[in-house]
């Protein structure tokens, strides 16, 4: 499971379990697209030092996802939430087309908005 | 946040980060309602040993929730999911009462079932 999720996603979920240094290096490398050499220069350490630190951090992130599977669980939730939004839109459209009911309209709107909020 | 969530819930989320021993002790104590003395007797260790192990495990569980907040995030999701189910039922009922539309009915049913699946 873990290996299918991107490092950026795993960093969002489990980053707070890493050291500050590991978290910044992974963030620079994966989110800010800095090279190992650039990070090394900015931090005043060797390229190999940066590389080792990132590798260790990746290992920890994958290990946490293998054990806890929470990023995967959230990903499944997101898929379900998208389907709920789609169904709510279909209800709104049919209801609007035939001018059926304000109550259906407002409930479909609530569902869409709730799902939107949950997906963030 | 962490302190408001029960140990059982935190064990569900983060238990796999504990040692097997810690995880069983917490499970016996909180889920199976064994006393410290009973666990100690079953395991052939002192009551104080069991107590220390559980205290350490609790500390780790709270610490993980303080850092990652994932149990709290799921709890918020569950509240939203319950609201979505309620709104889907209201749509179904209005739709049925006036015999409006099969399409509305099937979409409301999908929403309910999707939400039910997500809440588990």
XYZ file of C-alpha atoms in Angstrom, chain A:
120
model
C 0.000 0.000 0.000
C 2.596 2.515 1.124
C 4.694 2.222 -2.024
C 1.772 3.308 -4.182
C 1.325 6.550 -2.336
C 3.634 9.435 -3.106
C 6.195 10.602 -0.586
C 4.503 14.031 -0.493
C 1.245 12.437 0.617
C 2.982 10.338 3.257
C 4.829 13.449 4.447
C 1.459 15.192 4.928
C 0.208 12.338 7.066
C 3.239 11.258 9.027
C 5.746 14.112 8.653
C 5.335 15.159 12.278
C 6.878 11.857 13.376
C 10.152 12.743 11.606
C 12.843 15.021 12.984
C 12.641 18.674 11.887
C 15.725 18.186 9.723
C 14.396 15.076 7.982
C 11.062 16.742 7.402
C 12.657 19.825 5.803
C 14.975 17.796 3.576
C 12.101 15.631 2.296
C 10.010 18.753 1.795
C 12.794 20.553 -0.135
C 13.466 17.512 -2.261
C 9.913 16.365 -3.061
C 7.794 19.486 -2.704
C 10.196 22.307 -3.635
C 12.071 20.199 -6.190
C 15.546 21.155 -4.910
C 18.364 18.783 -5.873
C 20.404 16.894 -3.275
C 23.372 19.155 -4.159
C 21.288 22.313 -3.654
C 19.989 21.146 -0.273
C 23.525 20.137 0.737
C 24.868 23.554 -0.192
C 22.079 25.421 1.635
C 22.523 23.320 4.753
C 26.317 23.219 4.684
C 26.500 19.403 4.757
C 27.536 16.782 2.200
C 25.297 15.621 -0.613
C 25.662 12.104 0.779
C 24.507 13.314 4.189
C 21.359 14.785 2.681
C 20.765 11.645 0.670
C 21.108 9.361 3.710
C 18.785 11.516 5.752
C 16.104 11.520 3.033
C 16.449 7.746 2.522
C 15.989 7.121 6.242
C 12.985 9.431 6.325
C 11.398 7.685 3.330
C 11.898 4.348 5.049
C 10.149 5.629 8.162
C 7.256 7.079 6.161
C 6.740 3.819 4.257
C 7.023 1.831 7.480
C 4.384 3.966 9.184
C 2.012 3.565 6.269
C 2.644 -0.195 6.190
C 1.762 -0.395 9.866
C -1.050 2.132 10.115
C -2.420 2.424 6.571
C -4.052 5.767 7.362
C -3.030 7.560 4.168
C -4.555 4.697 2.186
C -7.713 4.847 4.268
C -8.057 8.578 3.589
C -7.506 7.972 -0.112
C -10.377 5.468 -0.191
C -12.516 7.985 1.696
C -11.760 10.619 -0.911
C -12.931 8.346 -3.719
C -16.214 7.706 -1.885
C -16.643 11.401 -1.209
C -16.259 12.208 -4.912
C -18.979 9.660 -5.749
C -21.263 11.206 -3.134
C -20.736 14.660 -4.660
C -21.548 13.322 -8.114
C -24.775 11.690 -6.904
C -25.776 14.894 -5.072
C -25.300 16.871 -8.298
C -27.479 14.389 -10.203
C -30.226 14.722 -7.604
C -30.057 18.530 -7.831
C -30.242 18.438 -11.613
C -33.214 16.102 -11.839
C -34.954 18.023 -9.070
C -34.325 21.356 -10.784
C -35.325 20.069 -14.233
C -38.771 19.039 -13.009
C -39.105 21.667 -10.274
C -39.949 18.987 -7.712
C -39.033 20.098 -4.227
C -37.162 22.749 -2.248
C -36.483 20.216 0.471
C -34.750 17.861 -1.943
C -32.789 20.780 -3.331
C -31.588 21.954 0.071
C -30.662 18.451 1.216
C -28.761 17.755 -1.998
C -26.926 21.062 -1.539
C -26.078 20.133 2.079
C -24.743 16.766 0.988
C -22.564 18.375 -1.670
C -21.190 20.951 0.736
C -20.593 18.430 3.523
C -18.788 16.120 1.106
C -16.750 19.042 -0.229
C -15.702 19.915 3.330
C -14.767 16.310 4.135
C -12.627 15.929 1.031
C -10.245 18.737 1.981
